[in-house]
C-alpha positions as YAML, in Angstrom:
chain: A
units: angstrom
residues:
- id: 1
  name: MET
  ca: [37.91, 8.97, 31.08]
- id: 2
  name: GLU
  ca: [34.11, 7.84, 31.19]
- id: 3
  name: ILE
  ca: [31.97, 8.50, 28.04]
- id: 4
  name: GLN
  ca: [28.85, 10.31, 29.70]
- id: 5
  name: LYS
  ca: [25.41, 9.11, 28.20]
- id: 6
  name: LEU
  ca: [23.83, 12.11, 27.34]
- id: 7
  name: TYR
  ca: [20.36, 9.83, 27.48]
- id: 8
  name: ASP
  ca: [18.93, 6.60, 27.86]
- id: 9
  name: LEU
  ca: [16.79, 4.77, 24.78]
- id: 10
  name: ASP
  ca: [15.10, 2.45, 27.52]
- id: 11
  name: ASP
  ca: [14.03, 5.73, 29.48]
- id: 12
  name: ILE
  ca: [12.71, 7.76, 26.83]
- id: 13
  name: GLU
  ca: [9.09, 7.73, 27.36]
- id: 14
  name: PHE
  ca: [6.90, 7.76, 23.82]
- id: 15
  name: GLU
  ca: [3.48, 9.87, 23.67]
- id: 16
  name: ASP
  ca: [1.01, 7.72, 22.96]
- id: 17
  name: ILE
  ca: [-0.78, 7.58, 19.58]
- id: 18
  name: ALA
  ca: [-4.74, 8.85, 19.34]
- id: 19
  name: ILE
  ca: [-6.34, 7.29, 16.25]
- id: 20
  name: GLY
  ca: [-10.44, 6.47, 14.98]
- id: 21
  name: LEU
  ca: [-11.49, 2.90, 13.95]
- id: 22
  name: VAL
  ca: [-14.31, 3.28, 11.56]
- id: 23
  name: ARG
  ca: [-16.64, 0.18, 11.28]
- id: 24
  name: LEU
  ca: [-19.22, 0.40, 8.30]
- id: 25
  name: ALA
  ca: [-22.13, -0.55, 8.44]
- id: 26
  name: LYS
  ca: [-22.53, -1.69, 4.70]
- id: 27
  name: ASP
  ca: [-19.57, -3.50, 2.60]
- id: 28
  name: ILE
  ca: [-19.21, -0.94, -0.15]
- id: 29
  name: PRO
  ca: [-15.76, -0.34, -2.02]
- id: 30
  name: ALA
  ca: [-13.24, 2.16, -0.95]
- id: 31
  name: HIS
  ca: [-13.67, 4.58, -4.19]
- id: 32
  name: GLU
  ca: [-17.52, 4.94, -3.00]
- id: 33
  name: PHE
  ca: [-16.88, 4.99, 0.34]
- id: 34
  name: PHE
  ca: [-14.76, 8.23, -0.39]
- id: 35
  name: TYR
  ca: [-16.54, 9.88, -2.86]
- id: 36
  name: LYS
  ca: [-19.58, 10.15, -0.34]
- id: 37
  name: ILE
  ca: [-17.18, 11.66, 2.57]
- id: 38
  name: ASN
  ca: [-15.81, 13.93, 0.00]
- id: 39
  name: HIS
  ca: [-18.94, 15.35, -0.94]
- id: 40
  name: THR
  ca: [-20.26, 15.32, 2.67]
- id: 41
  name: ASN
  ca: [-17.34, 17.16, 3.38]
- id: 42
  name: ASN
  ca: [-16.54, 19.42, 0.52]
- id: 43
  name: LEU
  ca: [-13.03, 17.56, 0.99]
- id: 44
  name: SER
  ca: [-10.16, 15.63, -1.21]
- id: 45
  name: PHE
  ca: [-9.41, 12.43, 0.30]
- id: 46
  name: SER
  ca: [-7.06, 10.79, -2.17]
- id: 47
  name: ARG
  ca: [-5.49, 7.52, -2.46]
- id: 48
  name: LYS
  ca: [-1.56, 7.63, -1.59]
- id: 49
  name: LYS
  ca: [0.99, 5.50, -1.51]
- id: 50
  name: ASP
  ca: [0.48, 1.44, 0.31]
- id: 51
  name: LEU
  ca: [0.94, 1.21, 4.01]
- id: 52
  name: VAL
  ca: [3.71, -1.51, 3.35]
- id: 53
  name: PHE
  ca: [4.09, -3.97, 6.11]
- id: 54
  name: HIS
  ca: [7.02, -6.93, 5.18]
- id: 55
  name: GLY
  ca: [6.68, -10.14, 7.44]
- id: 56
  name: GLY
  ca: [8.64, -13.27, 7.42]
- id: 57
  name: TYR
  ca: [6.87, -15.04, 3.96]
- id: 58
  name: TYR
  ca: [4.88, -12.07, 2.71]
- id: 59
  name: ASP
  ca: [4.76, -8.19, 2.39]
- id: 60
  name: TYR
  ca: [1.34, -6.56, 2.84]
- id: 61
  name: PHE
  ca: [-0.05, -3.79, 1.19]
- id: 62
  name: PHE
  ca: [-2.40, -1.33, 2.79]
- id: 63
  name: PRO
  ca: [-4.36, 1.01, 1.14]
- id: 64
  name: ARG
  ca: [-4.40, 4.43, 2.51]
- id: 65
  name: PHE
  ca: [-6.05, 7.77, 2.10]
- id: 66
  name: GLU
  ca: [-5.27, 11.31, 2.65]
- id: 67
  name: ALA
  ca: [-7.22, 14.46, 2.96]
- id: 68
  name: TYR
  ca: [-6.32, 18.02, 4.57]
- id: 69
  name: HIS
  ca: [-8.62, 20.12, 6.51]
- id: 70
  name: LYS
  ca: [-8.48, 23.81, 5.60]
- id: 71
  name: PHE
  ca: [-10.73, 24.98, 8.53]
- id: 72
  name: SER
  ca: [-9.05, 22.92, 11.48]
- id: 73
  name: LYS
  ca: [-5.54, 22.74, 9.73]
- id: 74
  name: THR
  ca: [-5.63, 19.24, 10.19]
- id: 75
  name: CYS
  ca: [-4.34, 16.28, 8.07]
- id: 76
  name: PHE
  ca: [-6.02, 13.08, 8.29]
- id: 77
  name: THR
  ca: [-5.36, 9.50, 7.13]
- id: 78
  name: PHE
  ca: [-7.77, 6.44, 6.59]
- id: 79
  name: ILE
  ca: [-5.76, 3.53, 6.33]
- id: 80
  name: SER
  ca: [-7.23, 0.30, 5.61]
- id: 81
  name: ASN
  ca: [-7.46, -2.62, 8.60]
- id: 82
  name: LYS
  ca: [-7.35, -5.34, 6.27]
- id: 83
  name: SER
  ca: [-4.21, -5.78, 3.69]
- id: 84
  name: SER
  ca: [-5.63, -5.68, 0.45]
- id: 85
  name: GLU
  ca: [-2.80, -6.93, -1.54]
- id: 86
  name: SER
  ca: [0.36, -9.89, -0.05]
- id: 87
  name: LYS
  ca: [3.00, -10.66, -2.07]
- id: 88
  name: GLN
  ca: [4.72, -13.80, -1.07]
- id: 89
  name: LYS
  ca: [8.52, -13.38, -0.79]
- id: 90
  name: LYS
  ca: [9.60, -17.08, -0.11]
- id: 91
  name: VAL
  ca: [7.43, -20.75, 0.85]
- id: 92
  name: GLN
  ca: [6.57, -21.53, 4.28]
- id: 93
  name: THR
  ca: [7.82, -24.69, 5.16]
- id: 94
  name: GLU
  ca: [7.49, -24.89, 9.18]
- id: 95
  name: LEU
  ca: [3.78, -26.26, 9.75]
- id: 96
  name: PHE
  ca: [2.51, -23.83, 12.28]
- id: 97
  name: THR
  ca: [3.27, -20.68, 10.88]
- id: 98
  name: GLU
  ca: [1.37, -17.64, 12.49]
- id: 99
  name: GLU
  ca: [1.76, -15.64, 8.71]
- id: 100
  name: GLU
  ca: [-1.37, -15.73, 6.15]
- id: 101
  name: ASN
  ca: [-1.69, -14.08, 3.09]
- id: 102
  name: ILE
  ca: [-3.53, -11.51, 4.74]
- id: 103
  name: LYS
  ca: [-2.58, -9.74, 7.30]
- id: 104
  name: PHE
  ca: [-5.17, -7.22, 9.82]
- id: 105
  name: LEU
  ca: [-3.15, -4.12, 11.18]
- id: 106
  name: LEU
  ca: [-5.12, -4.52, 14.30]
- id: 107
  name: ASN
  ca: [-5.57, -7.77, 14.84]
- id: 108
  name: ASN
  ca: [-8.20, -7.89, 17.78]
- id: 109
  name: GLN
  ca: [-10.39, -5.37, 15.89]
- id: 110
  name: VAL
  ca: [-10.83, -7.30, 12.63]
- id: 111
  name: ASP
  ca: [-14.35, -5.61, 12.20]
- id: 112
  name: VAL
  ca: [-13.24, -2.51, 11.90]
- id: 113
  name: GLU
  ca: [-12.79, -1.09, 8.21]
- id: 114
  name: TYR
  ca: [-10.53, 1.83, 8.43]
- id: 115
  name: ILE
  ca: [-8.21, 3.05, 11.05]
- id: 116
  name: LEU
  ca: [-8.50, 7.34, 11.10]
- id: 117
  name: HIS
  ca: [-5.21, 9.06, 11.91]
- id: 118
  name: SER
  ca: [-4.05, 12.49, 12.10]
- id: 119
  name: SER
  ca: [-1.58, 14.80, 12.41]
- id: 120
  name: GLU
  ca: [-2.73, 16.78, 15.29]
- id: 121
  name: GLN
  ca: [-1.87, 15.37, 18.72]
- id: 122
  name: PHE
  ca: [-5.46, 15.64, 20.40]
- id: 123
  name: PRO
  ca: [-7.20, 14.97, 16.88]
- id: 124
  name: ASP
  ca: [-11.13, 15.73, 16.78]
- id: 125
  name: PHE
  ca: [-12.15, 13.60, 14.37]
- id: 126
  name: SER
  ca: [-15.56, 15.10, 14.60]
- id: 127
  name: VAL
  ca: [-14.74, 17.55, 11.73]
- id: 128
  name: ILE
  ca: [-15.00, 15.06, 9.35]
- id: 129
  name: LEU
  ca: [-18.85, 13.91, 8.63]
- id: 130
  name: LEU
  ca: [-19.49, 11.14, 8.33]
- id: 131
  name: PRO
  ca: [-22.28, 9.59, 5.41]
- id: 132
  name: GLU
  ca: [-25.77, 8.67, 7.56]
- id: 133
  name: ASN
  ca: [-27.01, 4.60, 7.67]
- id: 134
  name: LEU
  ca: [-22.98, 3.50, 6.11]
- id: 135
  name: VAL
  ca: [-20.71, 4.25, 8.97]
- id: 136
  name: PHE
  ca: [-21.08, 3.53, 12.74]
- id: 137
  name: PRO
  ca: [-19.67, 6.54, 14.62]
- id: 138
  name: ILE
  ca: [-16.15, 6.97, 15.38]
- id: 139
  name: GLN
  ca: [-14.26, 5.01, 18.21]
- id: 140
  name: ASP
  ca: [-11.43, 7.01, 19.89]
- id: 141
  name: TYR
  ca: [-8.60, 4.32, 20.50]
- id: 142
  name: THR
  ca: [-4.69, 4.92, 22.20]
- id: 143
  name: LEU
  ca: [-1.81, 3.04, 20.73]
- id: 144
  name: SER
  ca: [0.50, 2.62, 22.80]
- id: 145
  name: SER
  ca: [4.28, 2.72, 21.96]
- id: 146
  name: ASP
  ca: [4.74, -0.87, 22.49]
- id: 147
  name: GLU
  ca: [2.54, -1.74, 19.56]
- id: 148
  name: GLU
  ca: [3.32, -2.59, 16.37]
- id: 149
  name: LEU
  ca: [0.53, -0.54, 14.23]
- id: 150
  name: TYR
  ca: [2.93, 2.56, 16.51]
- id: 151
  name: GLN
  ca: [5.98, 1.91, 14.82]
- id: 152
  name: ILE
  ca: [4.04, 2.04, 11.74]
- id: 153
  name: ILE
  ca: [2.06, 4.88, 11.70]
- id: 154
  name: GLN
  ca: [5.20, 6.60, 13.58]
- id: 155
  name: TYR
  ca: [7.38, 5.47, 10.03]
- id: 156
  name: TYR
  ca: [4.50, 6.76, 7.46]
- id: 157
  name: GLU
  ca: [3.86, 10.41, 9.38]
...
């Protein structure tokens, strides 16, 4: 008797994730940036456990900040695009390795300081007022399920 497959993993379609890309106009520390956002919005973004990416030679740590917007009943998360620290796991013995001690979650967007994610499927990032002359407008960006960051965000959700 044959075993019937209930589903085929290759046939499952995953939903894309809408995120926001945040670029700062000035280079300021994270605590000052979030103080200004919290003050402007009457929110309480606080630092959460870092997002950890395990590479072959390094473990990378990306700061995360989270707040709950009571009016829209939405949880917003800012994730640093650039690793704040890395811990070397083993010594590189190969001459041409792709891995360095600094990592970006979005390699093609190195000018982005933060990745903004929401608990909503179709997020409205306009409910967060950004400090004037400090931040460029949030750029909408769609992550497909085959991108590395998609898997990371799903894990930390």
